[in-house]
Coordinates of C-alpha atoms and ligand atoms in Angstrom, one line a residue:
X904 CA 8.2 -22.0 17.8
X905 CA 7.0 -20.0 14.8
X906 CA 3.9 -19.5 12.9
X907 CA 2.2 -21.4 9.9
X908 CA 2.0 -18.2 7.5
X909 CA 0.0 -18.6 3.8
X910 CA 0.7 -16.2 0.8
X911 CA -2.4 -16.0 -1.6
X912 CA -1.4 -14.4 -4.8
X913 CA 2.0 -15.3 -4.4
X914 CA 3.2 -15.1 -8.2
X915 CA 2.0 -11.4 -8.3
X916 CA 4.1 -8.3 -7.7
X917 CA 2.7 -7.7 -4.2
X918 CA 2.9 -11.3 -3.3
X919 CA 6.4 -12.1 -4.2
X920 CA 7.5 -9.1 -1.7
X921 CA 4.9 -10.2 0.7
X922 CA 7.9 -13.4 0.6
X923 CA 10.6 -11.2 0.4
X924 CA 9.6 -9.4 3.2
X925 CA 9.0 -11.9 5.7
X926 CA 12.4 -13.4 4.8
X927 CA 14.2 -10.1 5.0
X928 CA 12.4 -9.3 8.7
X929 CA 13.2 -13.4 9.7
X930 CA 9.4 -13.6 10.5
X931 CA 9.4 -16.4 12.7
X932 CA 8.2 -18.9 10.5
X933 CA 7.5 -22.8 10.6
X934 CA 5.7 -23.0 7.4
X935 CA 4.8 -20.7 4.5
X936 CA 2.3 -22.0 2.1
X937 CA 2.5 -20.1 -1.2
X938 CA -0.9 -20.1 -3.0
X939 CA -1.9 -18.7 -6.4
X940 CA -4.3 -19.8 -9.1
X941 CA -4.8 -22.9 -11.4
X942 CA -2.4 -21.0 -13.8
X943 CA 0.7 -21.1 -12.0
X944 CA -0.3 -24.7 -10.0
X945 CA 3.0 -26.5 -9.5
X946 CA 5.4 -23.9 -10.5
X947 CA 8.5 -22.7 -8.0
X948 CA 8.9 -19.9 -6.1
X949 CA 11.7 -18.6 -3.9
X950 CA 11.3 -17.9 -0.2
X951 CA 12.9 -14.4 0.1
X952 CA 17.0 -15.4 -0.6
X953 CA 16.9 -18.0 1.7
X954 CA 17.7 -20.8 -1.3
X955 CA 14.2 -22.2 0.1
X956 CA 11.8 -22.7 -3.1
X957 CA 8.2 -23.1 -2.8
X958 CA 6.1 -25.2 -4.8
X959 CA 3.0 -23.1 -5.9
X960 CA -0.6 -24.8 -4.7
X961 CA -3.8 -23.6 -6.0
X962 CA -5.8 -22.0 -3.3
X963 CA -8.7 -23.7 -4.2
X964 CA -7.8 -26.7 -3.1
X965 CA -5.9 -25.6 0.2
X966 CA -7.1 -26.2 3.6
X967 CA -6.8 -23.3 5.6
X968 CA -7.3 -25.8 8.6
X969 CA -4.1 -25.4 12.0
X970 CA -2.8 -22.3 9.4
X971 CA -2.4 -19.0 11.5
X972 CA -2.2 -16.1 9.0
X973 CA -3.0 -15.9 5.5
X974 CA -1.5 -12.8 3.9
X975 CA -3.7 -12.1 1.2
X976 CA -2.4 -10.5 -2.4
X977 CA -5.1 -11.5 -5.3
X978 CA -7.6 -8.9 -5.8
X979 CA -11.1 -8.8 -4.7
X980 CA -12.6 -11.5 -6.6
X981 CA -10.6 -14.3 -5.2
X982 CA -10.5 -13.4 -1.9
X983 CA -14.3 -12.9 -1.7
X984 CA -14.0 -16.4 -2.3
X985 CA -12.0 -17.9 -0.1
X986 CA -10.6 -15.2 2.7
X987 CA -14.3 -16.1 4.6
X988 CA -13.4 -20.1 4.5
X989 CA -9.9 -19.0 5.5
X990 CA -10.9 -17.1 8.6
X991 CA -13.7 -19.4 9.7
X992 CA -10.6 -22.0 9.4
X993 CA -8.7 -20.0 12.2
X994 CA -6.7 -18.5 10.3
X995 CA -6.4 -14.4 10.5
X996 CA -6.5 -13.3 7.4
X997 CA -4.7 -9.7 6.2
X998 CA -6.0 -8.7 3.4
X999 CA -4.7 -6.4 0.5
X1000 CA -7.9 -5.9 -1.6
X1001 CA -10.3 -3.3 -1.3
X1002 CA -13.2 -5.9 -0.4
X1003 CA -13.0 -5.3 3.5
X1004 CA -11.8 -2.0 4.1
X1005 CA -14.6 -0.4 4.9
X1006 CA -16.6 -2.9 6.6
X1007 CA -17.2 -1.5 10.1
X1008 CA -16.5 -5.0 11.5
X1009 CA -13.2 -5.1 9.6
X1010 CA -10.1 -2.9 11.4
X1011 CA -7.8 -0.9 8.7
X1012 CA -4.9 -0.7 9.9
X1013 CA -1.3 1.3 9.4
X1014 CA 0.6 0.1 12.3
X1015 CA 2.5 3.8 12.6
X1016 CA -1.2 4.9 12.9
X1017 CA -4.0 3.1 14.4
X1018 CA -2.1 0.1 15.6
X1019 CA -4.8 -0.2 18.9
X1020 CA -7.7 -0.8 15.9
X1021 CA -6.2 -4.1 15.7
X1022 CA -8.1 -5.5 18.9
X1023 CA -11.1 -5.5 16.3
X1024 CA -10.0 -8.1 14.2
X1025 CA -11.7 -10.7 16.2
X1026 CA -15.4 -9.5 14.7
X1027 CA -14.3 -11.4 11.8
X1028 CA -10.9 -12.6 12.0
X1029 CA -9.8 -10.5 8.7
X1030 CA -7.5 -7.5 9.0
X1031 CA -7.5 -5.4 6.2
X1032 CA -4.8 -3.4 4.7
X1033 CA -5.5 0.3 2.8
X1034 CA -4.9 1.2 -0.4
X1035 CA -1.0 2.0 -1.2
X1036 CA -1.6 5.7 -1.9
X1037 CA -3.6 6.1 1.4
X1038 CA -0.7 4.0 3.1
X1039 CA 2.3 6.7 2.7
X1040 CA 0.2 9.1 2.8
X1041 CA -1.5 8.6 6.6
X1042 CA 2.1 7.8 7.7
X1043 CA 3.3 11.6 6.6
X1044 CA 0.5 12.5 8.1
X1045 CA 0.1 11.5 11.6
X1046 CA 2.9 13.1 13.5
X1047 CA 1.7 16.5 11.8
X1048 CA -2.1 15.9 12.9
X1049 CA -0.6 14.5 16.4
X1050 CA 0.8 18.0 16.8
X1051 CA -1.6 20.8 14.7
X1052 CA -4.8 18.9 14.1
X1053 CA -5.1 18.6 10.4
X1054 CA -8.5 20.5 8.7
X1055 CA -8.2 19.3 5.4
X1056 CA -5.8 17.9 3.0
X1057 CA -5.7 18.4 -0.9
X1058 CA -3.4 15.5 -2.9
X1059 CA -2.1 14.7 -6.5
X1060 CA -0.8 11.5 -6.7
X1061 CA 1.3 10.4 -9.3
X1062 CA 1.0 6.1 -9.4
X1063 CA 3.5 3.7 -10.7
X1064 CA 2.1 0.9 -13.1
X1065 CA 3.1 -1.4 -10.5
X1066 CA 0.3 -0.4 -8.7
X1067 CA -1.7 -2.3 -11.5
X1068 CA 0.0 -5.3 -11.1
X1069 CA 2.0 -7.7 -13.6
X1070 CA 0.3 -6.6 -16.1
X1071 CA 0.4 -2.7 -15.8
X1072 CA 4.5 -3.2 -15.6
X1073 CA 4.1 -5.2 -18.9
X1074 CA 2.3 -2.4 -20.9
X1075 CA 4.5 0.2 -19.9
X1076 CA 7.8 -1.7 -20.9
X1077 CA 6.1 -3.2 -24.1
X1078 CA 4.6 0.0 -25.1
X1079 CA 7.9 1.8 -24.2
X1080 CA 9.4 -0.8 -26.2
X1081 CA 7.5 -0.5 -29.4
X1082 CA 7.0 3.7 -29.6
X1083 CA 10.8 3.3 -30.4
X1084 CA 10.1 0.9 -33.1
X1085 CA 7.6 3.0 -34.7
X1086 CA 5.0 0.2 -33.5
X1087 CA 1.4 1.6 -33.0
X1088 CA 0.1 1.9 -29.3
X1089 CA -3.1 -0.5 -28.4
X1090 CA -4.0 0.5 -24.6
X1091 CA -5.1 -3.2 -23.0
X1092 CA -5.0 -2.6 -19.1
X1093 CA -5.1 1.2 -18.8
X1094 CA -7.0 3.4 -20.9
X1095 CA -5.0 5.6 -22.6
X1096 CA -1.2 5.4 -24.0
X1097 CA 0.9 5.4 -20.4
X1098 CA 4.3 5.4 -21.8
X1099 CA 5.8 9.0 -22.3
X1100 CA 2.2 10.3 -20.7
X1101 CA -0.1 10.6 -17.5
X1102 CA -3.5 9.4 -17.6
X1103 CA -5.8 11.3 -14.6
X1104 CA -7.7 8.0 -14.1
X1105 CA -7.2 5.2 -11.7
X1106 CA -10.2 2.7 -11.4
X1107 CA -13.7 3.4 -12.0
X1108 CA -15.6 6.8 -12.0
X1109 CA -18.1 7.4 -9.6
X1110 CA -21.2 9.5 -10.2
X1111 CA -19.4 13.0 -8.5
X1112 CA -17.0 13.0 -11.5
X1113 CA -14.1 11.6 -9.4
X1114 CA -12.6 8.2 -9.4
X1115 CA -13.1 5.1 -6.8
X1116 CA -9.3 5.2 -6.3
X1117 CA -9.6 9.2 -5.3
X1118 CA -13.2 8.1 -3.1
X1119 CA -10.4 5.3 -1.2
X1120 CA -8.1 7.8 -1.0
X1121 CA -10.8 10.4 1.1
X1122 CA -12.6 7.4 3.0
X1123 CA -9.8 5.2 4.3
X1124 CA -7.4 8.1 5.4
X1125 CA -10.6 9.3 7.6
X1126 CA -11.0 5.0 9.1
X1127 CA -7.4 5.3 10.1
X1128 CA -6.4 8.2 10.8
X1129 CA -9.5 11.2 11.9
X1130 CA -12.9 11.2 10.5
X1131 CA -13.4 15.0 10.6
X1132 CA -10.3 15.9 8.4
X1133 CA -11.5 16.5 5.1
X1134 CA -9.3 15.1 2.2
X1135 CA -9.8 15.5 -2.1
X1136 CA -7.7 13.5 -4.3
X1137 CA -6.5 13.6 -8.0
X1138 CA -5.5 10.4 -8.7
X1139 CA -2.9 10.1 -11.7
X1140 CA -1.3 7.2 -13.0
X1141 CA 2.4 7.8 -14.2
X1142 CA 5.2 5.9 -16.8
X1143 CA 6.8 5.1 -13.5
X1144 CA 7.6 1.1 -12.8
X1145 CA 7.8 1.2 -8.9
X1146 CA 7.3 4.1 -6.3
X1147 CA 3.9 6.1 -5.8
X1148 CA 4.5 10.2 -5.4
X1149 CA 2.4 12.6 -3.5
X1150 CA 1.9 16.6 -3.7
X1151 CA 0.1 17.3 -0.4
X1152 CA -1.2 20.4 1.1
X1153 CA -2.2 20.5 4.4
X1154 CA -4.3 23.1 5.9
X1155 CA -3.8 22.7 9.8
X1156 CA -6.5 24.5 13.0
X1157 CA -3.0 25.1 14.8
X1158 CA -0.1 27.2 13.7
X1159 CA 2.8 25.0 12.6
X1160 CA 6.1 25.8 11.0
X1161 CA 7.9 24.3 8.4
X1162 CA 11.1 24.0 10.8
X1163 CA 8.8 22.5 13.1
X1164 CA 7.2 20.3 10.9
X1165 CA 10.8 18.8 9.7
X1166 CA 11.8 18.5 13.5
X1167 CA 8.6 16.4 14.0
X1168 CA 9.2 14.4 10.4
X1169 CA 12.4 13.1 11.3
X1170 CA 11.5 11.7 14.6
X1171 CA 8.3 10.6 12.9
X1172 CA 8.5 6.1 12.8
X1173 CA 8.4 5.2 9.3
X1174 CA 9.3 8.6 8.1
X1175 CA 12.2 9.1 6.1
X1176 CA 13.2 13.2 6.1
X1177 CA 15.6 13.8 3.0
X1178 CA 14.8 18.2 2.4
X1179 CA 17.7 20.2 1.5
X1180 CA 16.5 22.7 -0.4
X1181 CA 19.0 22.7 -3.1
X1182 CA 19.3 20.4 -6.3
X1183 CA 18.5 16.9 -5.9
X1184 CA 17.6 17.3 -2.2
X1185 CA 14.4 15.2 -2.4
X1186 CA 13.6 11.7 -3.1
X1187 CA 12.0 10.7 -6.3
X1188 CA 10.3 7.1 -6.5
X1189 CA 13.6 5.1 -8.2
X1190 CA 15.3 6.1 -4.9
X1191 CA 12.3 4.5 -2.9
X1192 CA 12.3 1.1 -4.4
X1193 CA 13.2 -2.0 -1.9
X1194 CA 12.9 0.2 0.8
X1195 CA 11.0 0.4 3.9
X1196 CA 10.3 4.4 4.3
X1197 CA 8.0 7.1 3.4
X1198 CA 10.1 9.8 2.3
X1199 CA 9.2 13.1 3.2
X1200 CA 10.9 16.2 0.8
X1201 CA 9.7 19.7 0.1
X1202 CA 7.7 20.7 2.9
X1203 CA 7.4 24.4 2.8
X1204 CA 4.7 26.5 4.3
X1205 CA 1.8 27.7 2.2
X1206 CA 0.9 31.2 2.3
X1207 CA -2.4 31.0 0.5
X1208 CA -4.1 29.5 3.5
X1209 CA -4.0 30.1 7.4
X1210 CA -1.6 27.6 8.9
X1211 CA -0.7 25.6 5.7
X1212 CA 1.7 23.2 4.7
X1213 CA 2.7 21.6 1.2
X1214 CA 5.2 18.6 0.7
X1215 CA 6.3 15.9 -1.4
X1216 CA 5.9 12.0 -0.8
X1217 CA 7.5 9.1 -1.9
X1218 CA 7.3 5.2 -1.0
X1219 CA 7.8 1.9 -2.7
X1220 CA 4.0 1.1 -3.6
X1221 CA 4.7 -2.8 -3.3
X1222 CA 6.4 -2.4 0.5
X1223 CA 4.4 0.0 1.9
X1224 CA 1.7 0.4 0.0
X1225 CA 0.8 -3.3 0.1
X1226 CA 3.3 -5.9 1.0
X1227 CA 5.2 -4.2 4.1
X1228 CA 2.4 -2.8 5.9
X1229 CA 0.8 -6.2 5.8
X1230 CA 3.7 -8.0 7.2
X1231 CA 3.7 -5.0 9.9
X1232 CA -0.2 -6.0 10.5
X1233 CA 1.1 -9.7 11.2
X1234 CA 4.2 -8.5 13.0
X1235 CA 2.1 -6.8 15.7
X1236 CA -0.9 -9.5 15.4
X1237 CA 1.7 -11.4 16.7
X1238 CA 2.9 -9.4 19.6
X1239 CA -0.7 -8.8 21.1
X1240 CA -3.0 -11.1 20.2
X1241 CA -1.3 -14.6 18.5
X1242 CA 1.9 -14.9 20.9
X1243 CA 3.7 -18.2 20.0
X1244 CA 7.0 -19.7 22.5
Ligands
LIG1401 N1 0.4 -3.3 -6.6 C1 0.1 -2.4 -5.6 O1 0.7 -1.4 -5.4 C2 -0.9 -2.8 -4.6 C3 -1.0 -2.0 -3.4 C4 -2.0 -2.3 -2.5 C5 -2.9 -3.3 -2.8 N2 -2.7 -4.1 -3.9 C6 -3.7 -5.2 -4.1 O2 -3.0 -6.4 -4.0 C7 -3.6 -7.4 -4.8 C8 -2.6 -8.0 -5.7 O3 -2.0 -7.0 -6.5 P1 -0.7 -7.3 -7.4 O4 -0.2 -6.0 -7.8 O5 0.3 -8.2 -6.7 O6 -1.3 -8.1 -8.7 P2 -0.6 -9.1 -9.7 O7 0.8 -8.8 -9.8 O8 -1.5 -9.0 -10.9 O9 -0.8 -10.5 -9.0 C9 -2.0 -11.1 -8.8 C10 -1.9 -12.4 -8.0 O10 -3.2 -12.9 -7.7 C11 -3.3 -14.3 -8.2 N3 -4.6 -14.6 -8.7 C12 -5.3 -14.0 -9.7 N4 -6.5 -14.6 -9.8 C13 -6.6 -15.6 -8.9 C14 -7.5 -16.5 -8.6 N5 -8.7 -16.6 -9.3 N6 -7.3 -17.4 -7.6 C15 -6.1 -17.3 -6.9 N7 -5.1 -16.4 -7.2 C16 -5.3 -15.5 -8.2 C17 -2.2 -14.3 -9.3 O11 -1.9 -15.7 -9.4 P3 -1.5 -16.4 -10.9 O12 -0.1 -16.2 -11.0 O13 -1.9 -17.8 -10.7 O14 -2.4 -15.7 -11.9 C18 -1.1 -13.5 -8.7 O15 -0.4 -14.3 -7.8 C19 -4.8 -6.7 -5.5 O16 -5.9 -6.8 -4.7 C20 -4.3 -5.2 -5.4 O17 -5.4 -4.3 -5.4 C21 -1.8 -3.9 -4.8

């Protein structure tokens, strides 16, 4: 016996994975429900490669009613709308937005992490997932802190226009597209020209000078992982299509190698240690697309501080920024708390 599973958003980059996914794990499935807006009503989707095709319903019109997880993949301002009528339904939801991250009644989880937080879900029946540069990032982190106690943390991201959905993939290719032409560049979804550049931006600024998506960054990797380790972000958005990048630097209260830290990396779940230190012995993000890891390259120790570490990381924004970790979430929902059979 499987479970009833529903995919809101799923037309949208992290949706369609969210299907690919569950296919490629064989969730044990009964029925999968994929939901989107008005727009793309009645329009056909494929389950994964199973052959299995999915008519599109609008999720206004869906009752959430004998459904037991609703993967959630559609931004904040649908799912304000109708997560709240899903989980009074009964049906968990997991959420990918930002909306419920931070609500103390709402458990954000990484299951490499803080899998135990889980046992909160029940406050509100909504699980919610973190933002995909906080994702890769806690997982690289954890087996370090487990061993050295992590002080504070100092990251540069560099973003894939994936991680602005359909439409940040669009601009990229079309503006990619037309500087060869000799076409002029019209920014629509970000807000500068993002082929052939970087734009230091991501989401809105906040009255500090820094951005919401460096403020995420900072608050969620404190929920999941240690509220006393201090973290600042630079958040930059790259002409990348898939794949998120980190430069970390790690100041640690224990003394900890870079040997060491390797060793503990490559046992580390979820981690992925590819570090020769020789050319192309790292991962960069085209490597990281369609896969599960968080690659780990680079990590040297950093002089400039007592006990310090730097190193490089690399994941597939889609799977585990968004779309894996919340098929994780509903993997272990399912082992402790909604056991079916
Ligand atoms: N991309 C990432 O790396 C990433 C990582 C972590 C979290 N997230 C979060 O995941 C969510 C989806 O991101 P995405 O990259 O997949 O975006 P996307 O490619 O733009 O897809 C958006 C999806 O939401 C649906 N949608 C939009 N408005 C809707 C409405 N009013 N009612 C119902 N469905 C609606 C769209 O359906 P239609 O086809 O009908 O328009 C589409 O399926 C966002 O909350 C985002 O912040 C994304």
């Amino acid at each position: 016996m499987g479970y009833r599973i529903a995919v809101v958003g799923a037309t949208g980059n992290v949706g369609r994975e969210m299907l690919n996914i569950l296919a490629e794990r064989s969730f044990p499935i009964d029925e999968v429900a994929a939901l989107a807006s008005s727009r793309s009503q009645g329009t056909e989707i494929e389950f994964g490669e199973t052959g299995q095709m999915l008519k599109v319903q609008n999720v206004e019109h869906f009752d959430f009613t004998g459904w037991d997880m609703a993967l959630f993949a559609a931004g904040s301002g649908p799912t304000k709308l109708h997560a709240p009528r899903a989980a009074a339904a009964g049906c968990v939801v997991i959420d990918n937005s930002s909306l419920y991250r931070m609500d103390p009644d709402v458990p954000l989880i990484v299951p490499e992490v803080n899998p135990d937080a889980i046992d909160g879900y029940k406050a509100r029946n909504i699980i919610a997932n973190p933002n995909c540069s906080t994702a890769q990032l806690v997982v690289a982190l954890k087996p370090l802190h487990d061993r050295a106690r992590i002080k504070r943390v100092v990251v540069a991201t560099y973003q894939s226009v994936s991680g602005a959905g359909k439409e940040g993939m669009d601009e990229l290719f079309e503006q990619s597209r037309g500087i060869f032409v000799g076409d002029q560049v019209d920014p629509k979804k970000f807000t500068k020209q993002i082929a052939f550049n970087v734009i230091p931006h991501i989401d809105v600024f906040l009255d500090d000078g820094s951005t919401k998506e460096e403020w995420k960054m900072v608050v969620e990797t404190k929920k999941i992982l240690d509220p006393k380790i201090k973290v600042v972000a630079t958040c930059v958005r790259v002409p990348v299509f898939v794949g998120h990048s980190e430069a970390v630097n790690i100041e640690f209260f224990e003394e900890i190698g870079a040997d060491e830290a390797q060793d503990i990396l490559r046992e580390a779940p979820g981690v992925m240690l590819i570090d020769k230190r020789e050319d192309g012995g790292y991962v960069t993000p085209v490597e990281c697309v369609g896969d599960y890891a968080t690659f780990v390259s680079r990590v040297r120790e950093d002089s400039t501080v007592e006990n310090g570490l730097s190193l490089w990381c690399v994941s597939d924004n889609l799977r585990k920024g968004a779309a894996l970790n919340a098929v994780q979430i509903a993997e272990l929902l399912g082992r402790r708390h909604l056991k079916k059979g």
